[in-house]
PDB file of C-alpha atoms in Angstrom:
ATOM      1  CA  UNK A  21       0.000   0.000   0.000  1.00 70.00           C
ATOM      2  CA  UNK A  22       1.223   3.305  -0.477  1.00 79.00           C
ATOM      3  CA  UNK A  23       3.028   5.163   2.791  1.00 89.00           C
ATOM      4  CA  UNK A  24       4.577   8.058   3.293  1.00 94.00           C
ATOM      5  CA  UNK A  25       6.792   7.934   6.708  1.00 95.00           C
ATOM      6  CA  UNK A  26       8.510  10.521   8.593  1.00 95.00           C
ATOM      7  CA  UNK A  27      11.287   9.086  10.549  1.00 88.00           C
ATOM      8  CA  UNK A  28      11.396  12.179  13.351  1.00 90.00           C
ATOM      9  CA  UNK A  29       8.990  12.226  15.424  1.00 92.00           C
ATOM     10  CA  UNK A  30      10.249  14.823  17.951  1.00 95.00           C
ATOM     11  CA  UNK A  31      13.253  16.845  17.388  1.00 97.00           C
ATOM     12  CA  UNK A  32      14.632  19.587  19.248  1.00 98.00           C
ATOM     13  CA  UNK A  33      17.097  22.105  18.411  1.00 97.00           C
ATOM     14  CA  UNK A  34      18.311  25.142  19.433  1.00 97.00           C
ATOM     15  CA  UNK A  35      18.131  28.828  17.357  1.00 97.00           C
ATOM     16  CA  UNK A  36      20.405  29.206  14.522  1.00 97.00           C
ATOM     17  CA  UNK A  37      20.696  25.401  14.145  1.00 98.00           C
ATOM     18  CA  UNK A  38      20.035  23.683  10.838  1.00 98.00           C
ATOM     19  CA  UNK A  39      17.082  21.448  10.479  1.00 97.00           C
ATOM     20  CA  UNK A  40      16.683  18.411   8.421  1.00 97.00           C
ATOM     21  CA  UNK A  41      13.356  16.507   8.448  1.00 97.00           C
ATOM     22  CA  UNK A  42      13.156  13.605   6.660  1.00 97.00           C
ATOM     23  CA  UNK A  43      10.165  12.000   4.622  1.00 97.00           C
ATOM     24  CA  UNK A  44      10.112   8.959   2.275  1.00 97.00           C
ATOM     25  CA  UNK A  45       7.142   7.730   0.577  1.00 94.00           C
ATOM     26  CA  UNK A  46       6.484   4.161  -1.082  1.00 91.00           C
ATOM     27  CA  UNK A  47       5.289   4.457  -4.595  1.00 84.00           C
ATOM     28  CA  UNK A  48       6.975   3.422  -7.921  1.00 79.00           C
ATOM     29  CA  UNK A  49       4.993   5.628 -10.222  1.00 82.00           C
ATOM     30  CA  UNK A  50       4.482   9.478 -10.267  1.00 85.00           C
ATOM     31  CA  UNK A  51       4.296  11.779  -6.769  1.00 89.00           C
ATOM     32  CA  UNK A  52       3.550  15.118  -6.241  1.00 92.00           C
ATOM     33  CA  UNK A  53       4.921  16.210  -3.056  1.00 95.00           C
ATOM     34  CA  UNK A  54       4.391  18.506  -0.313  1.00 95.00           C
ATOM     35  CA  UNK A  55       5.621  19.661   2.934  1.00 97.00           C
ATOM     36  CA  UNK A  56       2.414  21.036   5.650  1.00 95.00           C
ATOM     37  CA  UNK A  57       3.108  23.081   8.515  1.00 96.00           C
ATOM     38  CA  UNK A  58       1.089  23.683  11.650  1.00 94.00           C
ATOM     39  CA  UNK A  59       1.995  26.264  14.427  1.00 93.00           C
ATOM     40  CA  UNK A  60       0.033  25.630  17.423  1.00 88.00           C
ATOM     41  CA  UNK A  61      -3.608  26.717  17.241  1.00 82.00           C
ATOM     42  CA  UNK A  62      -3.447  26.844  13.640  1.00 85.00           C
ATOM     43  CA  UNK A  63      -4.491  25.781  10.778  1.00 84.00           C
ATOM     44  CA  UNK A  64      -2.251  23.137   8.519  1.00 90.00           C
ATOM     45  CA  UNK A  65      -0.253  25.316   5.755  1.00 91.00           C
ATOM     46  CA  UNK A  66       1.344  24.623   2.707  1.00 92.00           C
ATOM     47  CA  UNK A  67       5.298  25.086   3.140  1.00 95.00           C
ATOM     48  CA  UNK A  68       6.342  23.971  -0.578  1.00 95.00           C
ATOM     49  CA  UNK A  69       5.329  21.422  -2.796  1.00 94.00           C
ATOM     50  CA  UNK A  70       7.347  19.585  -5.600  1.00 95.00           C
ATOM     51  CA  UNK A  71       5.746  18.745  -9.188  1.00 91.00           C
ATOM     52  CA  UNK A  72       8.197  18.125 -11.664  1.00 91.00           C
ATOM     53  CA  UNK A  73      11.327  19.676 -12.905  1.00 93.00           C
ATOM     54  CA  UNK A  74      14.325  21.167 -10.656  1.00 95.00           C
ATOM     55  CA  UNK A  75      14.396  18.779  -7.708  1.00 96.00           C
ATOM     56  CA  UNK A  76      15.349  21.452  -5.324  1.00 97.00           C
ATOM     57  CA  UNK A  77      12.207  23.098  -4.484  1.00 97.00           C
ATOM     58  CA  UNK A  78      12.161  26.390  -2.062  1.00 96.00           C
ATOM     59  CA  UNK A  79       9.211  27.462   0.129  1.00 95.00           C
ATOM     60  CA  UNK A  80       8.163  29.871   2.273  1.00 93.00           C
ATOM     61  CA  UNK A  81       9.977  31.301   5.278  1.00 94.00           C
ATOM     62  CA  UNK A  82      13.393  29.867   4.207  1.00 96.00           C
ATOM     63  CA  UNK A  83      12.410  26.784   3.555  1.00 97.00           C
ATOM     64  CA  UNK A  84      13.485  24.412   1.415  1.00 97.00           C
ATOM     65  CA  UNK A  85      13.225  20.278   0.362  1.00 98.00           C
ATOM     66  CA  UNK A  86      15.069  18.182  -2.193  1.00 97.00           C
ATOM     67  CA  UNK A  87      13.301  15.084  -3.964  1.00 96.00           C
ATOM     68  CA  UNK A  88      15.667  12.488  -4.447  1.00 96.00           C
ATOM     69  CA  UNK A  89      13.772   9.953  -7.105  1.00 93.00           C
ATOM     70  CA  UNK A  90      16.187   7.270  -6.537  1.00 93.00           C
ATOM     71  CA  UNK A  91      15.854   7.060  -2.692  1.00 95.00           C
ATOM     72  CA  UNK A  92      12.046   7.784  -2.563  1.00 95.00           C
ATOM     73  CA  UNK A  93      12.757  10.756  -0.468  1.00 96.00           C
ATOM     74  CA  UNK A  94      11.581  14.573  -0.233  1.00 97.00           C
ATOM     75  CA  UNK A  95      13.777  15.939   2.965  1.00 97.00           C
ATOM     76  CA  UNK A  96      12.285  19.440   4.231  1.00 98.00           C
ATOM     77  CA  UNK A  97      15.742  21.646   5.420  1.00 98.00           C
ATOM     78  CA  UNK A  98      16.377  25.185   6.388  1.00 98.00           C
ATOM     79  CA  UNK A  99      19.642  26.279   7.425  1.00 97.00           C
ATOM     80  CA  UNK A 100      18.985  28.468  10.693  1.00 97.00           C
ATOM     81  CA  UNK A 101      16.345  27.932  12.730  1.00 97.00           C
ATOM     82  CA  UNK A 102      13.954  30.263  14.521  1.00 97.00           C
ATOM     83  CA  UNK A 103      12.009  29.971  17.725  1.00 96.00           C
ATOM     84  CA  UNK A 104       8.959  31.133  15.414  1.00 96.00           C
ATOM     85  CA  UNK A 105       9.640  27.548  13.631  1.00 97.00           C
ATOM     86  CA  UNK A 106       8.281  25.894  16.925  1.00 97.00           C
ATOM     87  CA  UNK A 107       5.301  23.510  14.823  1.00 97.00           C
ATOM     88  CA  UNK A 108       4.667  20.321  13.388  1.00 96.00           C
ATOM     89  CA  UNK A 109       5.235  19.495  10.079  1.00 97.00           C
ATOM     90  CA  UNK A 110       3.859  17.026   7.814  1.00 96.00           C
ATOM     91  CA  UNK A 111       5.116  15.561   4.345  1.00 96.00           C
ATOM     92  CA  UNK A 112       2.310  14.758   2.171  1.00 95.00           C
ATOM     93  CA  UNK A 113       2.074  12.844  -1.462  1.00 93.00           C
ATOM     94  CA  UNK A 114      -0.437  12.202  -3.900  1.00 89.00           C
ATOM     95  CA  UNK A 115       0.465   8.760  -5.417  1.00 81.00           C
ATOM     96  CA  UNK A 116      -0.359   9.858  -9.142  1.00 77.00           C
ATOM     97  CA  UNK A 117      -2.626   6.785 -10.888  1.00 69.00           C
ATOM     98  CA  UNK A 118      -6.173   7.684 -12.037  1.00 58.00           C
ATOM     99  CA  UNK A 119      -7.812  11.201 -12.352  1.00 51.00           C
ATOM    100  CA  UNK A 120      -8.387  11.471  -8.074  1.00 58.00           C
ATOM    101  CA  UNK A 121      -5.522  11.762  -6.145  1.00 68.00           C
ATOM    102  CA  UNK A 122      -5.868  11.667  -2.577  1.00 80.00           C
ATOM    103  CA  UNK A 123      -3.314  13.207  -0.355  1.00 88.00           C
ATOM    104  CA  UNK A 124      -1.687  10.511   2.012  1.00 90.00           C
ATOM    105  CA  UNK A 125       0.715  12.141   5.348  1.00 92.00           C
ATOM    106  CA  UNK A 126       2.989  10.884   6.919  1.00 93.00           C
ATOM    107  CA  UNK A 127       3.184  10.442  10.984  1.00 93.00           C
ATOM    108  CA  UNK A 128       3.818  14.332  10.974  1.00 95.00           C
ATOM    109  CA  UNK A 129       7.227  15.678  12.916  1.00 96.00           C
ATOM    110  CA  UNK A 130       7.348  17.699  16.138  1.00 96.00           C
ATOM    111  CA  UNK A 131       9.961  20.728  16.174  1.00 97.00           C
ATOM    112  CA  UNK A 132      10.478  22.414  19.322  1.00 97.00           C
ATOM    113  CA  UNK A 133      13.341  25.344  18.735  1.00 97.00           C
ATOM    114  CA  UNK A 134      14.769  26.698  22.219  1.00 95.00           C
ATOM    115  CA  UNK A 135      15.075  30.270  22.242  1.00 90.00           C
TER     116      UNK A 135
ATOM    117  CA  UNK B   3     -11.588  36.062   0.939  1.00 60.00           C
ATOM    118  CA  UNK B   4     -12.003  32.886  -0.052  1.00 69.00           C
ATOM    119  CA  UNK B   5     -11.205  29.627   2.291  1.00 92.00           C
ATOM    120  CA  UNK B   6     -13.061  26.937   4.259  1.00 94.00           C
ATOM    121  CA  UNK B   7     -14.857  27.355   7.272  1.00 95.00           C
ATOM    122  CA  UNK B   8     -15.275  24.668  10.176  1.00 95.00           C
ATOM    123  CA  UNK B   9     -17.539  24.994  12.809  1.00 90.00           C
ATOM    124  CA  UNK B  10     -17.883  25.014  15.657  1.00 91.00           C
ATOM    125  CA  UNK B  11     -14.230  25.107  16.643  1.00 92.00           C
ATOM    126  CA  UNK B  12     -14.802  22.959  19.836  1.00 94.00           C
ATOM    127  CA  UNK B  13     -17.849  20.248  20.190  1.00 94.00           C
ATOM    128  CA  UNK B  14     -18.417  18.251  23.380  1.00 93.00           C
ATOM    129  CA  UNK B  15     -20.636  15.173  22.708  1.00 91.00           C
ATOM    130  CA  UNK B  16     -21.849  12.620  25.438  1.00 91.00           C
ATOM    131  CA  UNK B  17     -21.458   9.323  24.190  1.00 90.00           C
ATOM    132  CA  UNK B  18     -23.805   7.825  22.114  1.00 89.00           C
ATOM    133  CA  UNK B  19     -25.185  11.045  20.526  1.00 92.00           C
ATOM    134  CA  UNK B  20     -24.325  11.286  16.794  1.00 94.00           C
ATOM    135  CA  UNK B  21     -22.653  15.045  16.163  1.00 95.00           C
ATOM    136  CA  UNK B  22     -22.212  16.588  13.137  1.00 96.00           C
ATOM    137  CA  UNK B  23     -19.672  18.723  12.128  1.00 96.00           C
ATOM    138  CA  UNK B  24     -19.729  21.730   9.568  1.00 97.00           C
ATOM    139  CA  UNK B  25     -17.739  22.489   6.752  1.00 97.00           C
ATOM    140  CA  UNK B  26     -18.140  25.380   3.782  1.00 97.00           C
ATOM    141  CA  UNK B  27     -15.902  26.433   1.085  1.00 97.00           C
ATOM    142  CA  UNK B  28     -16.072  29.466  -1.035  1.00 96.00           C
ATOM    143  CA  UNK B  29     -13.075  28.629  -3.304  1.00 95.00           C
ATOM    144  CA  UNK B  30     -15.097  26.694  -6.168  1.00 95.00           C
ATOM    145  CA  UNK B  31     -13.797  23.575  -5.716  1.00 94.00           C
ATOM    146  CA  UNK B  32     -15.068  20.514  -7.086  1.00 93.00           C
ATOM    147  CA  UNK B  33     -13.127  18.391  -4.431  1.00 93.00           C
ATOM    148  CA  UNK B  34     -13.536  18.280  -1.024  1.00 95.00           C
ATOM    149  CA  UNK B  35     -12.488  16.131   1.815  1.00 95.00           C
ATOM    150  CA  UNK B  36     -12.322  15.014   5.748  1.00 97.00           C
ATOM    151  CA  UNK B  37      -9.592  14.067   7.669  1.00 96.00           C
ATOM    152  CA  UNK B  38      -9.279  12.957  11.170  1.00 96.00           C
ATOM    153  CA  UNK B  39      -5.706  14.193  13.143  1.00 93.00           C
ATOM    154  CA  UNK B  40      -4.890  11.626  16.043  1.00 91.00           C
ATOM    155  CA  UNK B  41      -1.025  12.384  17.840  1.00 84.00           C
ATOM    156  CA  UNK B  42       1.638  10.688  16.384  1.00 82.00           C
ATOM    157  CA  UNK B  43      -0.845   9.345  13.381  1.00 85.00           C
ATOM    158  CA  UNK B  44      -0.828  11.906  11.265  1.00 88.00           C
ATOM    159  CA  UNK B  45      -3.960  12.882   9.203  1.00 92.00           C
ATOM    160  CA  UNK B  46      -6.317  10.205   7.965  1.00 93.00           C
ATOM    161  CA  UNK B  47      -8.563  10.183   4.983  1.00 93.00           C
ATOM    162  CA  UNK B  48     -12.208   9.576   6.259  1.00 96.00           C
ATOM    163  CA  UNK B  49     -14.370  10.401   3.425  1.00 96.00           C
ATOM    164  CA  UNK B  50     -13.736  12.634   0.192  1.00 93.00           C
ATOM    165  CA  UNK B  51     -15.871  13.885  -2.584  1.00 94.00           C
ATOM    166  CA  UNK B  52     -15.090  14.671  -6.064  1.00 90.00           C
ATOM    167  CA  UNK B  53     -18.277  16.319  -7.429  1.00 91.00           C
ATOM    168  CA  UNK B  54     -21.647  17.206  -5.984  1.00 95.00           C
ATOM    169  CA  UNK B  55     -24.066  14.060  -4.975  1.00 95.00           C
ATOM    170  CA  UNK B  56     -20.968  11.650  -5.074  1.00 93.00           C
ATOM    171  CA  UNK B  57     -18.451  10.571  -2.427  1.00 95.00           C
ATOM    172  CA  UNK B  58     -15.968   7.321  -1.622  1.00 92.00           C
ATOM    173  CA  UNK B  59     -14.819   6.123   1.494  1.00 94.00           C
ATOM    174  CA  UNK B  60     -11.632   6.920   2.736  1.00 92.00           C
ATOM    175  CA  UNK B  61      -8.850   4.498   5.009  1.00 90.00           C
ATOM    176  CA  UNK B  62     -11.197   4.956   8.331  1.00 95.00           C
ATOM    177  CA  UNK B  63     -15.171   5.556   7.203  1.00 96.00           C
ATOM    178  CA  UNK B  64     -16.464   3.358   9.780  1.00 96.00           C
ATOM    179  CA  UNK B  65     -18.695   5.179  12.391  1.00 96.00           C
ATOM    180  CA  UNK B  66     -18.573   8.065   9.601  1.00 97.00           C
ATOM    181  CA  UNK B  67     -21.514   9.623   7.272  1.00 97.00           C
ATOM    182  CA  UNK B  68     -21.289  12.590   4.682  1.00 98.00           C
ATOM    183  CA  UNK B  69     -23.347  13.885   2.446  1.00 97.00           C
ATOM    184  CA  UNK B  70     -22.546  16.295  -0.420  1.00 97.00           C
ATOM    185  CA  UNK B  71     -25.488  18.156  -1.445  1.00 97.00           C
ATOM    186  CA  UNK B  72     -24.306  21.688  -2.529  1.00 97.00           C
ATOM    187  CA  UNK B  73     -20.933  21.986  -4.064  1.00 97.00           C
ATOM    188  CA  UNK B  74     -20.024  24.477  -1.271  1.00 97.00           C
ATOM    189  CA  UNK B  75     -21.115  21.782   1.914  1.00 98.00           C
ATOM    190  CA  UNK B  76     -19.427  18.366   3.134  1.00 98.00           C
ATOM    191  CA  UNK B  77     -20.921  18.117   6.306  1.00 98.00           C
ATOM    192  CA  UNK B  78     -19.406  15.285   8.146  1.00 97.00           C
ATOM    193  CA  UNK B  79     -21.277  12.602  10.780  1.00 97.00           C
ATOM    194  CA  UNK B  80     -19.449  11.260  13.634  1.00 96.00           C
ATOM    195  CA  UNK B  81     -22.228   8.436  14.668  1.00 94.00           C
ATOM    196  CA  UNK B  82     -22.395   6.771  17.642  1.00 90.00           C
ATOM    197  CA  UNK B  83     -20.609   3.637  15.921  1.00 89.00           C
ATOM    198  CA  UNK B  84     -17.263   5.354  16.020  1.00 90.00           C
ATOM    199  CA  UNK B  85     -15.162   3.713  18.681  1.00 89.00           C
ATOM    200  CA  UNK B  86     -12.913   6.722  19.510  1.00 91.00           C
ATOM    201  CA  UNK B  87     -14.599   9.737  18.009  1.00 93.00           C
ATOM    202  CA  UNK B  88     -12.763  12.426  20.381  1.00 95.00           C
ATOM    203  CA  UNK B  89      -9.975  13.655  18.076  1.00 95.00           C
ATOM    204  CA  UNK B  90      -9.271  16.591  16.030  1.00 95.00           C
ATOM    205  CA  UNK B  91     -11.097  16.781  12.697  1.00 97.00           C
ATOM    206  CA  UNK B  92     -10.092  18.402   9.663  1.00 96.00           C
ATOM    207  CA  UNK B  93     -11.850  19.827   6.175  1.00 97.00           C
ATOM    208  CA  UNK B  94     -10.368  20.287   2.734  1.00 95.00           C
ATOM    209  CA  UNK B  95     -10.951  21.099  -0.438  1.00 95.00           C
ATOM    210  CA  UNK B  96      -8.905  20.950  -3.990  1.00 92.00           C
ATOM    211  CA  UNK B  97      -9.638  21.573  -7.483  1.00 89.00           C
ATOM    212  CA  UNK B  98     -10.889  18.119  -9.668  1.00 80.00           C
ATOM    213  CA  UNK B  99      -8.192  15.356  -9.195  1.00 75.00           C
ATOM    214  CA  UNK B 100      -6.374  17.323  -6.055  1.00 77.00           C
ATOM    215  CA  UNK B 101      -2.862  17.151  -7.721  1.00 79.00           C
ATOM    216  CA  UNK B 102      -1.995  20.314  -6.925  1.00 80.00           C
ATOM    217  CA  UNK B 103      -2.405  20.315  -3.262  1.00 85.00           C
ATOM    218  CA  UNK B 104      -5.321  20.951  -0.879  1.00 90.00           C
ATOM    219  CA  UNK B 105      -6.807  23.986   0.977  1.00 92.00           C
ATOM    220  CA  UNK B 106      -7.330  23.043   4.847  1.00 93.00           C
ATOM    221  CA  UNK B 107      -9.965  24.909   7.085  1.00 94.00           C
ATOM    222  CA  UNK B 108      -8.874  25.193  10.559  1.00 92.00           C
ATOM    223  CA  UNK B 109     -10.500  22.170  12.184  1.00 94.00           C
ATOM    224  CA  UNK B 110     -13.086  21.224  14.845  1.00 95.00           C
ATOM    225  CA  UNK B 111     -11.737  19.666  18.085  1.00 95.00           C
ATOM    226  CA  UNK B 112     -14.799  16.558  19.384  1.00 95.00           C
ATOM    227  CA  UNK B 113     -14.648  15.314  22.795  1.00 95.00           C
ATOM    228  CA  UNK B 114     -17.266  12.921  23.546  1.00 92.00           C
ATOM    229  CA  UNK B 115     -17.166  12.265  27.574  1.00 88.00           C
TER     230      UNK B 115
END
């Protein structure tokens, strides 16, 4: 069945640290994939997705993810965090095979940045 | 300005008492959707609907109805079937096909006690 699994479940870092979240997903075929963010109290927001084309995609607030075809992998990075970056995240993919595509997340990640 | 609207934002249920929970859109889409958030699970597809009068079951319909009258309304059922209805519960809605990503509302939060 197709998956998508993010391996962090809680990670913690300080300010100015780099962050590296990491999502693979279990298709063979055709993905679009996204990156979700939700600060607390919020709604879920779209952080960048990926289509086609240049594999290194950037989104908002400094964020950016790389899809790596050959390891089934779309890793969400950004090189300094802020204490403002304090949300969960989720990677999302829409396993591309008939006209609907539903949008499958993973186990979502937990950032906590220390001021 | 255009998004979706869930309401109410917090719904307390006694057990046994089917509750149902509101969503509108006022983005034109075709699409729209329900997820349920649990910790640590993620988000989980409970029903979805492509076009108005039609709609498939998702990965966790039992103890769920919806209906899709108007394209603008996917008013979601949590019936007293559901084993473990408190969680947070979240709305969605994408142009035909969804490819390009979804629009979330901001959810409605269901304790049953």
């Amino acid at each position: 069945a197709q998956s998508v699994s993010q391996h962090n479940h809680h990670v913690i870092l300080s300010e100015a640290a780099s962050l590296e979240l990491g999502c693979n997903y279990s298709y063979g075929g055709t993905v679009n994939l996204f990156w979700y963010v939700q600060y607390p109290g919020q709604h879920l927001q779209l952080l960048l997705k990926y289509f086609s084309g240049d594999p290194l995609v950037k989104g908002i607030k400094g964020f950016e993810a790389e899809f790596i075809k050959s390891k089934f992998s779309f890793n969400l990075r950004k090189p300094s965090v802020q204490w403002s970056d304090t949300a969960e995240y989720f990677c999302a993919a829409i396993m591309i095979y008939n006209q609907g595509g539903k949008l499958i997340f993973g186990q979502g990640t937990e950032l906590s940045v220390k001021p | 300005d255009g998004g979706i609207t869930q309401s109410p934002k917090y719904l307390f249920r006694k057990e046994g008492q089917n509750v149902t929970l509101s969503c509108e859109q006022n983005l034109n889409h075709d699409a729209m959707y329900w997820y349920r958030q649990d910790p640590g699970q993620g988000l989980r597809l409970i029903y979805y609907s492509q076009i108005v009068n039609d709609f498939q079951k998702g990965d966790i319909a039992e103890g769920y109805s919806v209906s899709r009258e108007k394209k603008e309304s996917f008013p979601l059922t949590v019936t007293s079937a559901q084993k473990n209805p408190t969680a947070f519960y979240l709305c969605a809605s994408s142009i035909v096909g969804g490819l390009s990503g979804y629009t979330f509302g901001s959810g409605t939060r269901l304790t049953v006690v």
